[in-house]
């Protein structure tokens, strides 16, 4: 197909994509309810306990039964990864590149099957689901090419200026060892696959723990890696709760480094633990956002309304990059609010695996409870709900976690302007000018993404002053969302990230390596 699927292009897909998705979904629906084992040392492992997962679209729909790991399973996975390390790190760069390319090819071959499963498991609409799967394939390809392009981070240096000896120098980057990846539930395939690919191409071995709410995606990734023929123990897949499996991985003596995506509280706990042992170990943590969009008096309000609605309510607001704060110049606030309300009212809500529906449910029961609590709090401290603010539980929505996309207005001091809600709620605050908007946008412990709508002078001021790792100006495809490997590096400042370096950036792979200076005198 002459079509590149990204989060920015998915709003105008080819008809063939819908046809193929429908076929994959029909086939998948005939096979729901299977048992899905762990994957340890090249073998499937069915455990004594399992978790029956149901779709957030309809809780009557059983997706499957997923094995739950014990501490013994953690120990076995870590032992397998440690045993496989010497062979994998010694594997020639060209072979590791070929291995990752095979994984990418398998993901692309299965993009519709995996996308359909993800739609049912997470509650993504079909284009968001397909986009995430394709993004994961792009991660494997991009990191393989990047590593090869850097010649494996092996660089000769000048000889020492000695008259009587030849003293040769090199800088060589080497893998840390067994790398743990802990994935979130909102992007359970891409935010598992991306760091897994980065760790593997750089010569580390991997143990992946999926979010307990979305274990199917991790198992489907494991299938692709297994079928690509990677050696036993190089990659291992676990499913289980953070308090048992997550803590066992965090405190395991074989854990050389961790990549985590999730809440700031959990991320900081992991970061502090990794720093407090006998010696510090690397922790790459992406910890959410409270993303602001600024709309100046010079903005194209139609474009701003498109970008805000897509970013605020895509995936039911469960993107760490979702816009949750809108600072709008008071001179254009009323017309912007009217346009936002019109677009919100036009959103089609329902089973997101169906073509006609853009907005699905929130993924978890706890997210549903949070939404109901936040909706009540929006009406306090001077706030008011402009659209939404209620659970949707009529007709076909009765058995799912469906809620109304919500727009509220509140003064800048409202406490929810500080809290990452992770549900489809966005809040408007009127400001005097762009300087006040920037000040309020930066007044947050987070600094992940930010957007602006305005003229060229506004854009220059925004780029110079905003405290965020991913920034967009005048983007109708998404005010604060939509980064894609190879196009926009993705990573946050302040409480949004531990490294200051973005996913799929020029600087990402080096984090999975440590430098060794080598000098040899003849």
PDB file of N, CA and C in Angstrom, residues 193-226:
ATOM      1  N   UNK A 193       7.666  -2.859  23.296  1.00  0.00           N
ATOM      2  CA  UNK A 193       8.529  -3.187  22.174  1.00  0.00           C
ATOM      3  C   UNK A 193       9.657  -2.210  21.948  1.00  0.00           C
ATOM      4  N   UNK A 194       9.414  -0.917  22.140  1.00  0.00           N
ATOM      5  CA  UNK A 194      10.461   0.072  21.918  1.00  0.00           C
ATOM      6  C   UNK A 194      11.672  -0.149  22.801  1.00  0.00           C
ATOM      7  N   UNK A 195      11.519  -0.149  24.118  1.00  0.00           N
ATOM      8  CA  UNK A 195      12.685  -0.384  24.980  1.00  0.00           C
ATOM      9  C   UNK A 195      13.254  -1.788  24.865  1.00  0.00           C
ATOM     10  N   UNK A 196      12.406  -2.787  24.588  1.00  0.00           N
ATOM     11  CA  UNK A 196      12.931  -4.133  24.357  1.00  0.00           C
ATOM     12  C   UNK A 196      13.876  -4.116  23.165  1.00  0.00           C
ATOM     13  N   UNK A 197      13.469  -3.470  22.078  1.00  0.00           N
ATOM     14  CA  UNK A 197      14.313  -3.387  20.885  1.00  0.00           C
ATOM     15  C   UNK A 197      15.625  -2.667  21.185  1.00  0.00           C
ATOM     16  N   UNK A 198      15.543  -1.562  21.931  1.00  0.00           N
ATOM     17  CA  UNK A 198      16.747  -0.796  22.258  1.00  0.00           C
ATOM     18  C   UNK A 198      17.716  -1.623  23.097  1.00  0.00           C
ATOM     19  N   UNK A 199      17.178  -2.338  24.070  1.00  0.00           N
ATOM     20  CA  UNK A 199      18.039  -3.155  24.931  1.00  0.00           C
ATOM     21  C   UNK A 199      18.656  -4.311  24.154  1.00  0.00           C
ATOM     22  N   UNK A 200      17.878  -4.947  23.295  1.00  0.00           N
ATOM     23  CA  UNK A 200      18.387  -6.111  22.562  1.00  0.00           C
ATOM     24  C   UNK A 200      19.450  -5.725  21.542  1.00  0.00           C
ATOM     25  N   UNK A 201      19.224  -4.675  20.771  1.00  0.00           N
ATOM     26  CA  UNK A 201      20.183  -4.334  19.723  1.00  0.00           C
ATOM     27  C   UNK A 201      21.517  -3.927  20.321  1.00  0.00           C
ATOM     28  N   UNK A 202      21.518  -3.381  21.514  1.00  0.00           N
ATOM     29  CA  UNK A 202      22.762  -2.954  22.152  1.00  0.00           C
ATOM     30  C   UNK A 202      23.456  -4.076  22.908  1.00  0.00           C
ATOM     31  N   UNK A 203      22.906  -5.300  22.846  1.00  0.00           N
ATOM     32  CA  UNK A 203      23.581  -6.455  23.409  1.00  0.00           C
ATOM     33  C   UNK A 203      23.145  -6.866  24.790  1.00  0.00           C
ATOM     34  N   UNK A 204      22.161  -6.180  25.362  1.00  0.00           N
ATOM     35  CA  UNK A 204      21.598  -6.609  26.636  1.00  0.00           C
ATOM     36  C   UNK A 204      20.606  -7.746  26.397  1.00  0.00           C
ATOM     37  N   UNK A 205      20.342  -8.540  27.415  1.00  0.00           N
ATOM     38  CA  UNK A 205      19.216  -9.466  27.385  1.00  0.00           C
ATOM     39  C   UNK A 205      18.075  -8.845  28.181  1.00  0.00           C
ATOM     40  N   UNK A 206      16.855  -9.361  27.997  1.00  0.00           N
ATOM     41  CA  UNK A 206      15.678  -8.646  28.473  1.00  0.00           C
ATOM     42  C   UNK A 206      14.716  -9.551  29.221  1.00  0.00           C
ATOM     43  N   UNK A 207      14.149  -9.000  30.302  1.00  0.00           N
ATOM     44  CA  UNK A 207      12.960  -9.559  30.944  1.00  0.00           C
ATOM     45  C   UNK A 207      11.895  -8.467  30.919  1.00  0.00           C
ATOM     46  N   UNK A 208      10.788  -8.766  30.273  1.00  0.00           N
ATOM     47  CA  UNK A 208       9.673  -7.826  30.140  1.00  0.00           C
ATOM     48  C   UNK A 208       8.567  -8.199  31.108  1.00  0.00           C
ATOM     49  N   UNK A 209       8.095  -7.201  31.856  1.00  0.00           N
ATOM     50  CA  UNK A 209       6.869  -7.356  32.649  1.00  0.00           C
ATOM     51  C   UNK A 209       5.809  -6.439  32.090  1.00  0.00           C
ATOM     52  N   UNK A 210       4.686  -6.994  31.689  1.00  0.00           N
ATOM     53  CA  UNK A 210       3.596  -6.187  31.171  1.00  0.00           C
ATOM     54  C   UNK A 210       2.747  -5.639  32.310  1.00  0.00           C
ATOM     55  N   UNK A 211       1.924  -4.665  31.985  1.00  0.00           N
ATOM     56  CA  UNK A 211       0.911  -4.208  32.934  1.00  0.00           C
ATOM     57  C   UNK A 211      -0.119  -5.323  33.110  1.00  0.00           C
ATOM     58  N   UNK A 212      -0.562  -5.541  34.326  1.00  0.00           N
ATOM     59  CA  UNK A 212      -1.508  -6.633  34.578  1.00  0.00           C
ATOM     60  C   UNK A 212      -2.843  -6.400  33.892  1.00  0.00           C
ATOM     61  N   UNK A 213      -3.169  -5.154  33.575  1.00  0.00           N
ATOM     62  CA  UNK A 213      -4.427  -4.874  32.880  1.00  0.00           C
ATOM     63  C   UNK A 213      -4.366  -5.242  31.399  1.00  0.00           C
ATOM     64  N   UNK A 214      -3.152  -5.343  30.839  1.00  0.00           N
ATOM     65  CA  UNK A 214      -3.020  -5.584  29.404  1.00  0.00           C
ATOM     66  C   UNK A 214      -1.917  -6.604  29.107  1.00  0.00           C
ATOM     67  N   UNK A 215      -2.053  -7.835  29.612  1.00  0.00           N
ATOM     68  CA  UNK A 215      -0.994  -8.828  29.406  1.00  0.00           C
ATOM     69  C   UNK A 215      -0.972  -9.417  28.000  1.00  0.00           C
ATOM     70  N   UNK A 216      -2.093  -9.333  27.286  1.00  0.00           N
ATOM     71  CA  UNK A 216      -2.176  -9.951  25.964  1.00  0.00           C
ATOM     72  C   UNK A 216      -1.173  -9.314  24.996  1.00  0.00           C
ATOM     73  N   UNK A 217      -1.070  -8.010  25.041  1.00  0.00           N
ATOM     74  CA  UNK A 217      -0.158  -7.310  24.136  1.00  0.00           C
ATOM     75  C   UNK A 217       1.279  -7.781  24.329  1.00  0.00           C
ATOM     76  N   UNK A 218       1.699  -7.947  25.585  1.00  0.00           N
ATOM     77  CA  UNK A 218       3.049  -8.419  25.852  1.00  0.00           C
ATOM     78  C   UNK A 218       3.281  -9.830  25.348  1.00  0.00           C
ATOM     79  N   UNK A 219       2.264 -10.667  25.477  1.00  0.00           N
ATOM     80  CA  UNK A 219       2.399 -12.041  24.981  1.00  0.00           C
ATOM     81  C   UNK A 219       2.492 -12.062  23.453  1.00  0.00           C
ATOM     82  N   UNK A 220       1.749 -11.207  22.785  1.00  0.00           N
ATOM     83  CA  UNK A 220       1.821 -11.139  21.323  1.00  0.00           C
ATOM     84  C   UNK A 220       3.183 -10.643  20.858  1.00  0.00           C
ATOM     85  N   UNK A 221       3.785  -9.728  21.616  1.00  0.00           N
ATOM     86  CA  UNK A 221       5.154  -9.308  21.310  1.00  0.00           C
ATOM     87  C   UNK A 221       6.117 -10.466  21.516  1.00  0.00           C
ATOM     88  N   UNK A 222       5.936 -11.206  22.587  1.00  0.00           N
ATOM     89  CA  UNK A 222       6.792 -12.369  22.847  1.00  0.00           C
ATOM     90  C   UNK A 222       6.704 -13.371  21.702  1.00  0.00           C
ATOM     91  N   UNK A 223       5.508 -13.562  21.152  1.00  0.00           N
ATOM     92  CA  UNK A 223       5.346 -14.486  20.027  1.00  0.00           C
ATOM     93  C   UNK A 223       6.177 -14.043  18.824  1.00  0.00           C
ATOM     94  N   UNK A 224       6.176 -12.742  18.545  1.00  0.00           N
ATOM     95  CA  UNK A 224       6.952 -12.228  17.416  1.00  0.00           C
ATOM     96  C   UNK A 224       8.444 -12.433  17.634  1.00  0.00           C
ATOM     97  N   UNK A 225       8.908 -12.175  18.847  1.00  0.00           N
ATOM     98  CA  UNK A 225      10.342 -12.333  19.149  1.00  0.00           C
ATOM     99  C   UNK A 225      10.731 -13.804  19.106  1.00  0.00           C
ATOM    100  N   UNK A 226       9.893 -14.669  19.652  1.00  0.00           N
ATOM    101  CA  UNK A 226      10.155 -16.120  19.594  1.00  0.00           C
ATOM    102  C   UNK A 226      10.230 -16.593  18.141  1.00  0.00           C
TER     103      UNK A 226
END
